[in-house]
PDB file of C-alpha atoms in Angstrom:
ATOM      1  CA  MET A   1      66.201 149.121 158.035  1.00 79.00           C
ATOM      2  CA  ASN A   2      67.245 147.980 154.537  1.00 86.00           C
ATOM      3  CA  LEU A   3      64.975 148.631 151.570  1.00 88.00           C
ATOM      4  CA  THR A   4      65.220 147.587 147.931  1.00 94.00           C
ATOM      5  CA  LEU A   5      62.935 149.227 145.373  1.00 93.00           C
ATOM      6  CA  THR A   6      62.991 147.940 141.795  1.00 93.00           C
ATOM      7  CA  GLY A   7      61.476 149.040 138.523  1.00 89.00           C
ATOM      8  CA  LYS A   8      62.150 150.435 135.051  1.00 90.00           C
ATOM      9  CA  ASP A   9      64.404 147.491 134.167  1.00 92.00           C
ATOM     10  CA  THR A  10      65.829 147.255 130.647  1.00 95.00           C
ATOM     11  CA  ILE A  11      66.323 144.171 128.457  1.00 96.00           C
ATOM     12  CA  ILE A  12      68.576 144.640 125.425  1.00 97.00           C
ATOM     13  CA  ILE A  13      69.420 142.263 122.546  1.00 97.00           C
ATOM     14  CA  ASP A  14      71.949 143.404 119.929  1.00 97.00           C
ATOM     15  CA  GLY A  15      71.608 147.006 121.126  1.00 96.00           C
ATOM     16  CA  ARG A  16      67.820 146.853 120.752  1.00 96.00           C
ATOM     17  CA  THR A  17      65.673 147.600 123.846  1.00 96.00           C
ATOM     18  CA  LEU A  18      62.884 145.028 123.846  1.00 95.00           C
ATOM     19  CA  ASP A  19      59.149 145.600 124.310  1.00 89.00           C
ATOM     20  CA  LEU A  20      58.103 142.610 126.391  1.00 89.00           C
ATOM     21  CA  GLY A  21      54.942 140.767 127.421  1.00 85.00           C
ATOM     22  CA  ASP A  22      53.521 139.945 130.846  1.00 86.00           C
ATOM     23  CA  GLY A  23      54.628 138.033 133.935  1.00 86.00           C
ATOM     24  CA  ASP A  24      58.274 136.943 134.045  1.00 88.00           C
ATOM     25  CA  VAL A  25      59.232 138.763 130.833  1.00 93.00           C
ATOM     26  CA  ALA A  26      62.908 137.821 131.001  1.00 94.00           C
ATOM     27  CA  GLN A  27      64.879 135.297 132.997  1.00 95.00           C
ATOM     28  CA  VAL A  28      68.591 134.463 132.888  1.00 96.00           C
ATOM     29  CA  ALA A  29      69.549 131.011 134.139  1.00 97.00           C
ATOM     30  CA  PHE A  30      73.026 129.635 134.776  1.00 97.00           C
ATOM     31  CA  SER A  31      72.473 125.885 135.026  1.00 95.00           C
ATOM     32  CA  ASN A  32      76.101 124.765 135.377  1.00 97.00           C
ATOM     33  CA  ASN A  33      78.450 125.193 138.323  1.00 96.00           C
ATOM     34  CA  LEU A  34      81.391 127.591 138.045  1.00 96.00           C
ATOM     35  CA  VAL A  35      83.568 125.231 140.094  1.00 97.00           C
ATOM     36  CA  GLU A  36      83.376 121.508 140.767  1.00 97.00           C
ATOM     37  CA  VAL A  37      84.493 120.271 144.183  1.00 96.00           C
ATOM     38  CA  THR A  38      85.187 116.799 145.497  1.00 96.00           C
ATOM     39  CA  VAL A  39      86.496 115.793 148.892  1.00 96.00           C
ATOM     40  CA  GLY A  40      88.508 112.631 149.348  1.00 93.00           C
ATOM     41  CA  LYS A  41      90.203 110.723 152.116  1.00 93.00           C
ATOM     42  CA  ASN A  42      91.635 112.764 155.004  1.00 94.00           C
ATOM     43  CA  ALA A  43      89.499 115.755 153.882  1.00 93.00           C
ATOM     44  CA  ASN A  44      91.673 116.357 150.829  1.00 95.00           C
ATOM     45  CA  ALA A  45      89.737 118.677 148.535  1.00 96.00           C
ATOM     46  CA  LEU A  46      89.959 119.000 144.772  1.00 96.00           C
ATOM     47  CA  PHE A  47      88.675 122.081 142.959  1.00 96.00           C
ATOM     48  CA  SER A  48      88.300 122.404 139.204  1.00 97.00           C
ATOM     49  CA  GLU A  49      87.051 125.337 137.165  1.00 97.00           C
ATOM     50  CA  ASN A  50      84.051 124.465 135.003  1.00 96.00           C
ATOM     51  CA  ALA A  51      84.010 126.734 131.926  1.00 95.00           C
ATOM     52  CA  THR A  52      80.414 125.740 131.152  1.00 96.00           C
ATOM     53  CA  GLY A  53      79.404 127.583 134.339  1.00 96.00           C
ATOM     54  CA  ASN A  54      79.657 130.817 132.340  1.00 96.00           C
ATOM     55  CA  MET A  55      76.960 129.697 129.901  1.00 97.00           C
ATOM     56  CA  ALA A  56      73.627 131.480 130.305  1.00 98.00           C
ATOM     57  CA  VAL A  57      70.149 130.765 128.972  1.00 98.00           C
ATOM     58  CA  LEU A  58      67.851 133.763 128.489  1.00 97.00           C
ATOM     59  CA  THR A  59      64.107 133.197 128.249  1.00 97.00           C
ATOM     60  CA  LEU A  60      62.064 136.082 126.832  1.00 97.00           C
ATOM     61  CA  ARG A  61      58.284 136.600 126.698  1.00 96.00           C
ATOM     62  CA  VAL A  62      57.547 138.834 123.708  1.00 96.00           C
ATOM     63  CA  PRO A  63      54.101 139.899 122.423  1.00 96.00           C
ATOM     64  CA  ARG A  64      53.435 137.632 119.425  1.00 96.00           C
ATOM     65  CA  GLY A  65      53.873 139.455 116.125  1.00 97.00           C
ATOM     66  CA  ASN A  66      55.326 142.689 117.510  1.00 96.00           C
ATOM     67  CA  ALA A  67      58.517 144.264 116.096  1.00 96.00           C
ATOM     68  CA  ASP A  68      60.782 142.407 118.550  1.00 96.00           C
ATOM     69  CA  ASP A  69      59.139 139.060 117.772  1.00 97.00           C
ATOM     70  CA  LYS A  70      59.747 139.764 114.068  1.00 97.00           C
ATOM     71  CA  TYR A  71      63.364 140.729 114.781  1.00 97.00           C
ATOM     72  CA  LEU A  72      64.043 137.525 116.741  1.00 98.00           C
ATOM     73  CA  ASN A  73      62.306 135.494 114.036  1.00 98.00           C
ATOM     74  CA  SER A  74      64.601 137.062 111.405  1.00 98.00           C
ATOM     75  CA  LYS A  75      67.605 136.119 113.571  1.00 98.00           C
ATOM     76  CA  LEU A  76      66.260 132.550 113.764  1.00 98.00           C
ATOM     77  CA  ALA A  77      65.893 132.411 109.969  1.00 98.00           C
ATOM     78  CA  ALA A  78      69.470 133.675 109.468  1.00 98.00           C
ATOM     79  CA  GLN A  79      70.813 131.194 112.016  1.00 98.00           C
ATOM     80  CA  ARG A  80      69.007 128.259 110.398  1.00 98.00           C
ATOM     81  CA  LYS A  81      70.053 129.297 106.888  1.00 98.00           C
ATOM     82  CA  ASP A  82      73.804 129.454 107.631  1.00 98.00           C
ATOM     83  CA  LEU A  83      74.949 128.722 111.205  1.00 98.00           C
ATOM     84  CA  PRO A  84      78.689 129.164 110.417  1.00 98.00           C
ATOM     85  CA  GLY A  85      77.925 132.584 108.866  1.00 98.00           C
ATOM     86  CA  PHE A  86      75.528 133.648 111.629  1.00 98.00           C
ATOM     87  CA  VAL A  87      76.448 136.794 113.593  1.00 98.00           C
ATOM     88  CA  VAL A  88      76.007 135.792 117.241  1.00 98.00           C
ATOM     89  CA  MET A  89      73.910 137.967 119.524  1.00 98.00           C
ATOM     90  CA  SER A  90      74.795 140.007 122.580  1.00 98.00           C
ATOM     91  CA  GLY A  91      72.477 141.104 125.323  1.00 97.00           C
ATOM     92  CA  ALA A  92      72.038 142.720 128.699  1.00 97.00           C
ATOM     93  CA  ILE A  93      69.513 142.876 131.483  1.00 96.00           C
ATOM     94  CA  LYS A  94      69.763 146.014 133.594  1.00 96.00           C
ATOM     95  CA  LYS A  95      67.846 145.900 136.852  1.00 96.00           C
ATOM     96  CA  ARG A  96      67.518 149.236 138.663  1.00 95.00           C
ATOM     97  CA  LEU A  97      67.615 149.024 142.456  1.00 96.00           C
ATOM     98  CA  GLY A  98      66.785 151.891 144.787  1.00 96.00           C
ATOM     99  CA  ASP A  99      67.517 152.128 148.507  1.00 93.00           C
ATOM    100  CA  GLY A 100      64.589 154.377 149.459  1.00 94.00           C
ATOM    101  CA  ASP A 101      66.897 157.392 149.878  1.00 93.00           C
ATOM    102  CA  GLY A 102      67.122 158.202 146.157  1.00 93.00           C
ATOM    103  CA  ASN A 103      70.278 156.192 145.486  1.00 93.00           C
ATOM    104  CA  ILE A 104      70.199 153.853 142.488  1.00 95.00           C
ATOM    105  CA  LEU A 105      72.347 150.761 141.922  1.00 95.00           C
ATOM    106  CA  VAL A 106      72.229 148.946 138.576  1.00 97.00           C
ATOM    107  CA  ASP A 107      72.476 145.135 138.616  1.00 97.00           C
ATOM    108  CA  THR A 108      73.628 144.276 135.072  1.00 97.00           C
ATOM    109  CA  TYR A 109      73.874 140.870 133.453  1.00 97.00           C
ATOM    110  CA  THR A 110      75.914 141.085 130.238  1.00 98.00           C
ATOM    111  CA  LEU A 111      75.513 138.228 127.752  1.00 98.00           C
ATOM    112  CA  GLN A 112      77.837 137.406 124.839  1.00 98.00           C
ATOM    113  CA  GLY A 113      77.961 134.822 122.051  1.00 98.00           C
ATOM    114  CA  GLY A 114      74.229 134.173 121.758  1.00 98.00           C
ATOM    115  CA  VAL A 115      72.168 131.911 119.516  1.00 98.00           C
ATOM    116  CA  ILE A 116      68.507 130.974 119.475  1.00 98.00           C
ATOM    117  CA  GLN A 117      68.425 127.625 121.228  1.00 98.00           C
ATOM    118  CA  LYS A 118      64.985 126.391 120.211  1.00 96.00           C
ATOM    119  CA  MET A 119      62.026 127.144 118.001  1.00 96.00           C
ATOM    120  CA  PRO A 120      59.257 129.033 119.867  1.00 96.00           C
ATOM    121  CA  ASP A 121      56.094 127.069 120.636  1.00 93.00           C
ATOM    122  CA  VAL A 122      52.577 128.147 119.677  1.00 92.00           C
ATOM    123  CA  LYS A 123      49.117 127.401 121.062  1.00 88.00           C
ATOM    124  CA  GLU A 124      45.479 127.969 120.149  1.00 89.00           C
ATOM    125  CA  ASN A 125      42.912 128.513 122.902  1.00 87.00           C
ATOM    126  CA  VAL A 126      39.236 129.376 122.490  1.00 90.00           C
ATOM    127  CA  ALA A 127      38.665 130.243 126.169  1.00 91.00           C
ATOM    128  CA  GLY A 128      40.512 133.569 126.125  1.00 87.00           C
ATOM    129  CA  ASP A 129      43.920 132.386 127.393  1.00 89.00           C
ATOM    130  CA  THR A 130      46.278 135.328 126.815  1.00 89.00           C
ATOM    131  CA  GLU A 131      49.317 133.002 126.615  1.00 88.00           C
ATOM    132  CA  GLN A 132      48.461 132.522 122.936  1.00 91.00           C
ATOM    133  CA  ALA A 133      49.415 136.180 122.390  1.00 94.00           C
ATOM    134  CA  ILE A 134      52.962 135.617 123.708  1.00 95.00           C
ATOM    135  CA  THR A 135      56.015 134.156 121.957  1.00 96.00           C
ATOM    136  CA  VAL A 136      58.541 132.559 124.305  1.00 97.00           C
ATOM    137  CA  TRP A 137      62.093 132.750 122.955  1.00 98.00           C
ATOM    138  CA  THR A 138      64.982 130.716 124.404  1.00 98.00           C
ATOM    139  CA  LEU A 139      68.459 132.096 123.714  1.00 98.00           C
ATOM    140  CA  ALA A 140      71.731 130.458 124.777  1.00 98.00           C
ATOM    141  CA  PHE A 141      74.830 132.584 125.435  1.00 98.00           C
ATOM    142  CA  ALA A 142      78.398 131.312 125.691  1.00 98.00           C
ATOM    143  CA  ASN A 143      79.245 133.805 128.405  1.00 97.00           C
ATOM    144  CA  GLY A 144      77.324 135.715 131.039  1.00 97.00           C
ATOM    145  CA  GLU A 145      78.643 138.110 133.654  1.00 96.00           C
ATOM    146  CA  ARG A 146      77.069 140.028 136.496  1.00 97.00           C
ATOM    147  CA  VAL A 147      78.192 143.522 137.543  1.00 97.00           C
ATOM    148  CA  LEU A 148      76.770 145.527 140.458  1.00 95.00           C
ATOM    149  CA  GLY A 149      77.478 149.185 140.087  1.00 89.00           C
TER     150      GLY A 149
END
C-alpha cells in the first residue's frame, strides 16, 4: 500500500516565509509546453524546445493588510516606479510529503526572475463574504524548476 501524507508546507518570496490566507493559498502554473512536437508525412517527427515552458505564474492568497500584503505592495510600488531598476523576486514552494513510515520527501518548486504581473483586485460585500479579507497576488517568474528530494 502506498501512502502520501502532506502538511506544514512553506511558501517563500525573497527569503521571506509568507503568512497566507485560506483555501488554495498558493498555486504555481506552467501554462506553456516545454517542447513542441509536430508529426509530418511518413511519421517524421519534429521536436523543438520551447523556452517559454520554463515560465511560471504564482498566485498567492494573502490576508489583506497583513505584513506580507504590505511587503508585496511595496514591491509593486517599486516595480511601477522604475521597472528597469527593479530587483526581481525569487521564490520557493516546499511541499512536505510523508510515506506513513516517518520518511519525509520535500517537493520543491524554485522560482527565479519574478515580477508582479497584475494589480490585485478588491471587493466590498455586506453579506459577510470573507473573500474581501484576502488579497490575491499574481507573480510571473522567468524560470521555475521542480526538485524532488
